[in-house]
PDB file of C-alpha atoms in Angstrom:
ATOM      1  CA  MET A  70      51.627 -11.169   3.222  1.00 46.00           C
ATOM      2  CA  ILE A  71      48.304 -10.457   1.530  1.00 46.00           C
ATOM      3  CA  SER A  72      48.600  -9.378  -2.087  1.00 50.00           C
ATOM      4  CA  GLY A  73      46.963  -6.218  -3.405  1.00 50.00           C
ATOM      5  CA  ARG A  74      44.868  -8.361  -5.714  1.00 49.00           C
ATOM      6  CA  ARG A  75      43.405 -10.312  -2.777  1.00 46.00           C
ATOM      7  CA  VAL A  76      42.614  -7.088  -0.909  1.00 38.00           C
ATOM      8  CA  LEU A  77      40.804  -5.700  -3.936  1.00 40.00           C
ATOM      9  CA  ALA A  78      38.877  -8.965  -4.364  1.00 44.00           C
ATOM     10  CA  ALA A  79      37.836  -8.943  -0.692  1.00 42.00           C
ATOM     11  CA  PHE A  80      36.779  -5.296  -0.950  1.00 37.00           C
ATOM     12  CA  ALA A  81      34.709  -6.058  -4.056  1.00 43.00           C
ATOM     13  CA  LEU A  82      33.026  -8.980  -2.298  1.00 40.00           C
ATOM     14  CA  CYS A  83      32.135  -6.848   0.747  1.00 39.00           C
ATOM     15  CA  SER A  84      30.818  -4.065  -1.480  1.00 41.00           C
ATOM     16  CA  SER A  85      28.652  -6.546  -3.364  1.00 40.00           C
ATOM     17  CA  ALA A  86      27.241  -7.918  -0.101  1.00 37.00           C
ATOM     18  CA  LEU A  87      26.450  -4.412   1.145  1.00 33.00           C
ATOM     19  CA  LEU A  88      24.685  -3.564  -2.108  1.00 32.00           C
ATOM     20  CA  THR A  89      22.651  -6.773  -1.876  1.00 34.00           C
ATOM     21  CA  MET A  90      21.645  -5.992   1.711  1.00 31.00           C
ATOM     22  CA  SER A  91      20.761  -2.434   0.772  1.00 35.00           C
ATOM     23  CA  ALA A  92      18.628  -3.634  -2.128  1.00 38.00           C
ATOM     24  CA  ALA A  93      16.812  -6.104   0.138  1.00 40.00           C
ATOM     25  CA  GLU A  94      16.158  -3.456   2.775  1.00 42.00           C
ATOM     26  CA  SER A  95      14.788  -1.045   0.188  1.00 49.00           C
ATOM     27  CA  SER A  96      12.579  -3.652  -1.507  1.00 79.00           C
ATOM     28  CA  SER A  97       9.022  -2.517  -2.021  1.00 89.00           C
ATOM     29  CA  PHE A  98       7.627  -5.557  -0.191  1.00 94.00           C
ATOM     30  CA  VAL A  99       8.390  -8.425   2.184  1.00 97.00           C
ATOM     31  CA  LYS A 100       7.395 -11.822   0.806  1.00 97.00           C
ATOM     32  CA  ILE A 101       5.213 -13.912   3.099  1.00 98.00           C
ATOM     33  CA  ALA A 102       4.154 -16.473   0.474  1.00 98.00           C
ATOM     34  CA  ASP A 103       4.541 -16.486  -3.310  1.00 98.00           C
ATOM     35  CA  PHE A 104       2.467 -19.427  -4.490  1.00 98.00           C
ATOM     36  CA  THR A 105       3.309 -18.752  -8.154  1.00 98.00           C
ATOM     37  CA  SER A 106       6.982 -19.546  -7.583  1.00 97.00           C
ATOM     38  CA  PRO A 107       8.410 -22.917  -8.692  1.00 95.00           C
ATOM     39  CA  LEU A 108       9.829 -23.150  -5.157  1.00 96.00           C
ATOM     40  CA  ALA A 109       6.428 -22.619  -3.507  1.00 97.00           C
ATOM     41  CA  ARG A 110       5.330 -25.055  -0.820  1.00 96.00           C
ATOM     42  CA  VAL A 111       2.268 -25.420   1.372  1.00 98.00           C
ATOM     43  CA  ASP A 112       3.295 -28.249   3.688  1.00 97.00           C
ATOM     44  CA  ASP A 113       4.365 -25.662   6.277  1.00 97.00           C
ATOM     45  CA  TRP A 114       0.764 -24.376   6.494  1.00 98.00           C
ATOM     46  CA  VAL A 115      -1.142 -26.367   9.123  1.00 98.00           C
ATOM     47  CA  GLU A 116      -4.851 -26.518   9.792  1.00 98.00           C
ATOM     48  CA  GLN A 117      -6.241 -24.434  12.652  1.00 96.00           C
ATOM     49  CA  SER A 118     -10.011 -25.010  12.658  1.00 98.00           C
ATOM     50  CA  ASP A 119     -12.791 -25.229  15.249  1.00 97.00           C
ATOM     51  CA  THR A 120     -12.133 -28.966  15.695  1.00 96.00           C
ATOM     52  CA  VAL A 121      -9.611 -27.915  18.350  1.00 92.00           C
ATOM     53  CA  ARG A 122     -12.797 -27.847  20.476  1.00 91.00           C
ATOM     54  CA  LYS A 123     -15.150 -30.756  21.087  1.00 92.00           C
ATOM     55  CA  VAL A 124     -18.132 -29.210  19.265  1.00 94.00           C
ATOM     56  CA  GLY A 125     -16.134 -28.165  16.178  1.00 97.00           C
ATOM     57  CA  MET A 126     -17.140 -29.620  12.802  1.00 97.00           C
ATOM     58  CA  SER A 127     -15.354 -27.453  10.205  1.00 98.00           C
ATOM     59  CA  LYS A 128     -12.459 -28.294   7.890  1.00 98.00           C
ATOM     60  CA  ALA A 129      -9.768 -26.346   6.013  1.00 98.00           C
ATOM     61  CA  ALA A 130      -6.921 -27.215   3.668  1.00 98.00           C
ATOM     62  CA  LEU A 131      -4.368 -25.237   1.676  1.00 98.00           C
ATOM     63  CA  VAL A 132      -3.172 -26.948  -1.507  1.00 98.00           C
ATOM     64  CA  LEU A 133      -1.160 -26.007  -4.592  1.00 98.00           C
ATOM     65  CA  GLN A 134      -3.022 -25.873  -7.877  1.00 98.00           C
ATOM     66  CA  GLN A 135      -0.595 -26.604 -10.703  1.00 97.00           C
ATOM     67  CA  THR A 136      -1.562 -26.522 -14.376  1.00 96.00           C
ATOM     68  CA  GLN A 137       0.395 -26.314 -17.609  1.00 96.00           C
ATOM     69  CA  GLU A 138      -0.101 -22.540 -17.631  1.00 96.00           C
ATOM     70  CA  PHE A 139      -0.146 -21.315 -14.017  1.00 97.00           C
ATOM     71  CA  GLN A 140       0.322 -22.166 -10.359  1.00 98.00           C
ATOM     72  CA  ARG A 141      -1.321 -20.787  -7.224  1.00 98.00           C
ATOM     73  CA  ALA A 142      -2.637 -21.919  -3.831  1.00 98.00           C
ATOM     74  CA  VAL A 143      -6.257 -22.748  -3.065  1.00 98.00           C
ATOM     75  CA  PHE A 144      -7.623 -22.351   0.452  1.00 98.00           C
ATOM     76  CA  PHE A 145     -10.527 -24.830   0.631  1.00 98.00           C
ATOM     77  CA  THR A 146     -12.970 -24.590   3.553  1.00 98.00           C
ATOM     78  CA  LEU A 147     -16.042 -26.416   4.785  1.00 98.00           C
ATOM     79  CA  LEU A 148     -17.666 -24.293   7.479  1.00 98.00           C
ATOM     80  CA  ASN A 149     -20.134 -26.040   9.817  1.00 98.00           C
ATOM     81  CA  PRO A 150     -20.883 -23.441  12.530  1.00 97.00           C
ATOM     82  CA  GLN A 151     -22.994 -23.800  15.652  1.00 96.00           C
ATOM     83  CA  PRO A 152     -26.546 -22.343  15.545  1.00 94.00           C
ATOM     84  CA  ASN A 153     -25.277 -19.024  16.941  1.00 94.00           C
ATOM     85  CA  GLY A 154     -22.617 -18.752  14.223  1.00 95.00           C
ATOM     86  CA  ALA A 155     -19.684 -19.985  16.307  1.00 96.00           C
ATOM     87  CA  GLY A 156     -17.214 -21.824  14.142  1.00 97.00           C
ATOM     88  CA  PHE A 157     -14.184 -21.296  11.935  1.00 98.00           C
ATOM     89  CA  ALA A 158     -11.972 -23.046   9.416  1.00 98.00           C
ATOM     90  CA  GLY A 159      -8.401 -21.907   8.905  1.00 98.00           C
ATOM     91  CA  VAL A 160      -4.732 -22.568   8.251  1.00 98.00           C
ATOM     92  CA  ARG A 161      -1.573 -20.911   9.523  1.00 98.00           C
ATOM     93  CA  THR A 162       2.180 -20.919   9.077  1.00 98.00           C
ATOM     94  CA  PHE A 163       4.871 -20.074  11.597  1.00 98.00           C
ATOM     95  CA  THR A 164       7.340 -17.397  10.579  1.00 98.00           C
ATOM     96  CA  GLN A 165       9.635 -14.650  11.845  1.00 98.00           C
ATOM     97  CA  LEU A 166       8.917 -11.248  10.318  1.00 98.00           C
ATOM     98  CA  ASN A 167       9.944  -7.714  11.141  1.00 98.00           C
ATOM     99  CA  LEU A 168       7.470  -5.411   9.363  1.00 98.00           C
ATOM    100  CA  THR A 169       8.675  -2.155  10.889  1.00 95.00           C
ATOM    101  CA  ASN A 170       8.825  -0.298   7.582  1.00 94.00           C
ATOM    102  CA  ARG A 171       5.673  -1.861   6.109  1.00 97.00           C
ATOM    103  CA  SER A 172       2.129  -0.572   6.300  1.00 97.00           C
ATOM    104  CA  ALA A 173      -0.131  -3.375   5.044  1.00 98.00           C
ATOM    105  CA  ILE A 174      -0.622  -7.076   4.388  1.00 98.00           C
ATOM    106  CA  VAL A 175      -1.502  -7.539   0.710  1.00 98.00           C
ATOM    107  CA  LEU A 176      -3.116 -10.540  -1.016  1.00 98.00           C
ATOM    108  CA  TYR A 177      -3.963 -11.171  -4.656  1.00 98.00           C
ATOM    109  CA  CYS A 178      -6.872 -13.586  -4.593  1.00 98.00           C
ATOM    110  CA  ARG A 179     -10.238 -14.747  -5.889  1.00 97.00           C
ATOM    111  CA  ALA A 180     -13.136 -16.291  -3.946  1.00 97.00           C
ATOM    112  CA  GLN A 181     -15.561 -18.929  -5.186  1.00 97.00           C
ATOM    113  CA  GLY A 182     -18.309 -20.899  -3.517  1.00 97.00           C
ATOM    114  CA  LYS A 183     -20.678 -19.850  -0.771  1.00 97.00           C
ATOM    115  CA  ASN A 184     -18.582 -17.517   1.412  1.00 97.00           C
ATOM    116  CA  PHE A 185     -16.798 -14.293   0.489  1.00 96.00           C
ATOM    117  CA  GLN A 186     -15.737 -12.898   3.876  1.00 97.00           C
ATOM    118  CA  TYR A 187     -12.307 -13.961   5.095  1.00 98.00           C
ATOM    119  CA  LYS A 188      -9.742 -13.033   7.741  1.00 98.00           C
ATOM    120  CA  VAL A 189      -5.998 -12.684   7.966  1.00 98.00           C
ATOM    121  CA  VAL A 190      -4.911 -13.729  11.444  1.00 98.00           C
ATOM    122  CA  LEU A 191      -1.561 -12.671  12.908  1.00 98.00           C
ATOM    123  CA  ARG A 192       0.236 -13.555  16.129  1.00 98.00           C
ATOM    124  CA  HIS A 193       3.376 -12.048  17.623  1.00 98.00           C
ATOM    125  CA  ARG A 194       6.287 -12.675  19.997  1.00 98.00           C
ATOM    126  CA  GLY A 195       5.884 -16.456  19.800  1.00 98.00           C
ATOM    127  CA  LEU A 196       2.514 -16.235  21.588  1.00 98.00           C
ATOM    128  CA  ASP A 197       0.988 -18.508  18.982  1.00 97.00           C
ATOM    129  CA  ASP A 198      -1.642 -20.397  20.974  1.00 95.00           C
ATOM    130  CA  GLU A 199      -4.337 -19.890  23.603  1.00 91.00           C
ATOM    131  CA  PRO A 200      -4.848 -18.166  25.942  1.00 94.00           C
ATOM    132  CA  ASN A 201      -3.069 -15.495  23.923  1.00 97.00           C
ATOM    133  CA  PRO A 202      -5.164 -13.311  21.586  1.00 97.00           C
ATOM    134  CA  THR A 203      -5.039 -13.313  17.817  1.00 98.00           C
ATOM    135  CA  TYR A 204      -4.723 -10.109  15.796  1.00 98.00           C
ATOM    136  CA  GLU A 205      -7.307 -10.164  13.041  1.00 98.00           C
ATOM    137  CA  GLN A 206      -8.662  -8.204  10.130  1.00 98.00           C
ATOM    138  CA  THR A 207     -11.688  -9.198   8.053  1.00 97.00           C
ATOM    139  CA  PHE A 208     -11.948  -8.572   4.329  1.00 97.00           C
ATOM    140  CA  GLN A 209     -14.685  -9.041   1.758  1.00 95.00           C
ATOM    141  CA  VAL A 210     -13.932 -10.226  -1.775  1.00 95.00           C
ATOM    142  CA  GLN A 211     -16.070 -10.160  -4.890  1.00 87.00           C
ATOM    143  CA  PRO A 212     -17.228 -13.524  -6.254  1.00 89.00           C
ATOM    144  CA  ASP A 213     -15.311 -15.045  -9.154  1.00 89.00           C
ATOM    145  CA  LYS A 214     -12.981 -12.075  -9.670  1.00 93.00           C
ATOM    146  CA  PHE A 215      -9.302 -11.685  -8.793  1.00 97.00           C
ATOM    147  CA  VAL A 216      -8.745  -8.654  -6.575  1.00 97.00           C
ATOM    148  CA  LEU A 217      -5.878  -7.014  -4.726  1.00 98.00           C
ATOM    149  CA  VAL A 218      -6.672  -6.877  -1.001  1.00 98.00           C
ATOM    150  CA  SER A 219      -4.707  -4.454   1.195  1.00 98.00           C
ATOM    151  CA  LEU A 220      -5.070  -4.724   4.974  1.00 98.00           C
ATOM    152  CA  PRO A 221      -3.401  -1.922   7.001  1.00 98.00           C
ATOM    153  CA  LEU A 222      -1.234  -3.271   9.794  1.00 98.00           C
ATOM    154  CA  LYS A 223      -2.589  -0.595  12.135  1.00 98.00           C
ATOM    155  CA  ASP A 224      -6.076  -2.107  11.782  1.00 98.00           C
ATOM    156  CA  PHE A 225      -5.166  -5.579  13.071  1.00 98.00           C
ATOM    157  CA  LEU A 226      -6.917  -5.698  16.446  1.00 98.00           C
ATOM    158  CA  PRO A 227      -6.750  -8.270  19.275  1.00 98.00           C
ATOM    159  CA  TYR A 228      -9.456 -10.951  19.469  1.00 97.00           C
ATOM    160  CA  TYR A 229     -10.110 -13.927  21.687  1.00 95.00           C
ATOM    161  CA  ARG A 230     -12.448 -16.628  20.368  1.00 90.00           C
ATOM    162  CA  GLY A 231     -14.023 -14.221  17.917  1.00 90.00           C
ATOM    163  CA  GLN A 232     -14.613 -11.337  20.311  1.00 92.00           C
ATOM    164  CA  GLN A 233     -12.500  -8.172  20.394  1.00 95.00           C
ATOM    165  CA  VAL A 234     -10.545  -7.755  23.613  1.00 96.00           C
ATOM    166  CA  LYS A 235      -8.290  -5.197  25.256  1.00 95.00           C
ATOM    167  CA  ASP A 236      -4.663  -6.132  24.884  1.00 93.00           C
ATOM    168  CA  ILE A 237      -1.303  -4.751  23.831  1.00 94.00           C
ATOM    169  CA  PRO A 238      -1.091  -3.596  20.193  1.00 96.00           C
ATOM    170  CA  LEU A 239       0.309  -5.896  17.528  1.00 98.00           C
ATOM    171  CA  ASP A 240       4.107  -5.960  17.654  1.00 98.00           C
ATOM    172  CA  VAL A 241       4.951  -5.572  13.970  1.00 98.00           C
ATOM    173  CA  THR A 242       8.643  -6.089  14.717  1.00 98.00           C
ATOM    174  CA  ASN A 243       8.054  -9.699  15.752  1.00 98.00           C
ATOM    175  CA  ILE A 244       5.308 -11.456  13.758  1.00 98.00           C
ATOM    176  CA  THR A 245       5.549 -15.199  14.406  1.00 98.00           C
ATOM    177  CA  SER A 246       2.375 -16.608  12.819  1.00 98.00           C
ATOM    178  CA  VAL A 247       0.305 -15.755   9.738  1.00 98.00           C
ATOM    179  CA  GLY A 248      -3.052 -17.384   9.110  1.00 98.00           C
ATOM    180  CA  LEU A 249      -6.118 -17.429   6.846  1.00 98.00           C
ATOM    181  CA  GLN A 250      -9.600 -18.054   8.156  1.00 98.00           C
ATOM    182  CA  VAL A 251     -13.272 -18.138   7.265  1.00 98.00           C
ATOM    183  CA  ALA A 252     -15.669 -17.810  10.206  1.00 97.00           C
ATOM    184  CA  GLY A 253     -19.337 -18.298  10.976  1.00 97.00           C
ATOM    185  CA  GLY A 254     -19.680 -14.795  12.403  1.00 94.00           C
ATOM    186  CA  VAL A 255     -20.793 -15.442  15.968  1.00 94.00           C
ATOM    187  CA  TYR A 256     -20.392 -11.756  16.927  1.00 92.00           C
ATOM    188  CA  LEU A 257     -21.111 -10.329  13.468  1.00 89.00           C
ATOM    189  CA  PRO A 258     -24.364  -9.491  11.649  1.00 90.00           C
ATOM    190  CA  THR A 259     -23.281 -11.559   8.628  1.00 90.00           C
ATOM    191  CA  LYS A 260     -23.415 -15.336   9.146  1.00 96.00           C
ATOM    192  CA  GLN A 261     -21.555 -17.814   6.959  1.00 98.00           C
ATOM    193  CA  SER A 262     -21.586 -21.567   6.404  1.00 98.00           C
ATOM    194  CA  GLY A 263     -20.901 -24.176   3.755  1.00 98.00           C
ATOM    195  CA  ALA A 264     -18.138 -24.805   1.247  1.00 98.00           C
ATOM    196  CA  SER A 265     -15.928 -22.162  -0.354  1.00 98.00           C
ATOM    197  CA  SER A 266     -12.486 -21.556  -1.765  1.00 98.00           C
ATOM    198  CA  LEU A 267     -10.003 -18.704  -1.950  1.00 98.00           C
ATOM    199  CA  GLU A 268      -7.450 -18.845  -4.752  1.00 98.00           C
ATOM    200  CA  ILE A 269      -4.253 -17.000  -3.831  1.00 98.00           C
ATOM    201  CA  ASP A 270      -1.290 -15.925  -5.966  1.00 98.00           C
ATOM    202  CA  TYR A 271       0.675 -14.286  -3.170  1.00 98.00           C
ATOM    203  CA  ILE A 272       0.663 -12.808   0.333  1.00 98.00           C
ATOM    204  CA  ARG A 273       3.137 -10.073   1.185  1.00 98.00           C
ATOM    205  CA  ALA A 274       3.736  -7.009   3.319  1.00 98.00           C
ATOM    206  CA  GLU A 275       4.129  -3.634   1.602  1.00 98.00           C
TER     207      GLU A 275
END
């Protein structure tokens, strides 16, 4: 026979769990990466640069910068595009995100070096490699100044090898890859090359 005390304890535990779930669901953001956290890691971010093709010559790395006063990630890139601007340097991490109630991907970051135009690259439904499209959005950051970048989810459009294509819209209920990229700009008026860095405190969905 279960005592009244045990029933009350079980009820309290269930109530606590429901409150925790409710608080999580009503949170103002979904964490993708908090590089300021003592638990932060970058070994699950892998390089995805133009060296996947024979002519590629670019390089990217995401590392943790740790000092006595702060911690963040640094996205280092060396962009060596082809004469027409074809080329990219990037990293990505595999994930499983449902962003149904979110409207934007948000980064707090600062750019230094030669390039100041970056991309966030998303993939969905486990379609994380070619010939499937990426869903991209480009953003411009000011040199040497930390800024809050907000990228509306509705503006992530499908691309294949740098060119916009017709495809199904991004499935925000099933995001399976998040990436960062700097590109040469083969189909854009602005061309980029050389070494640069993007310091990042966090990436999240709001």
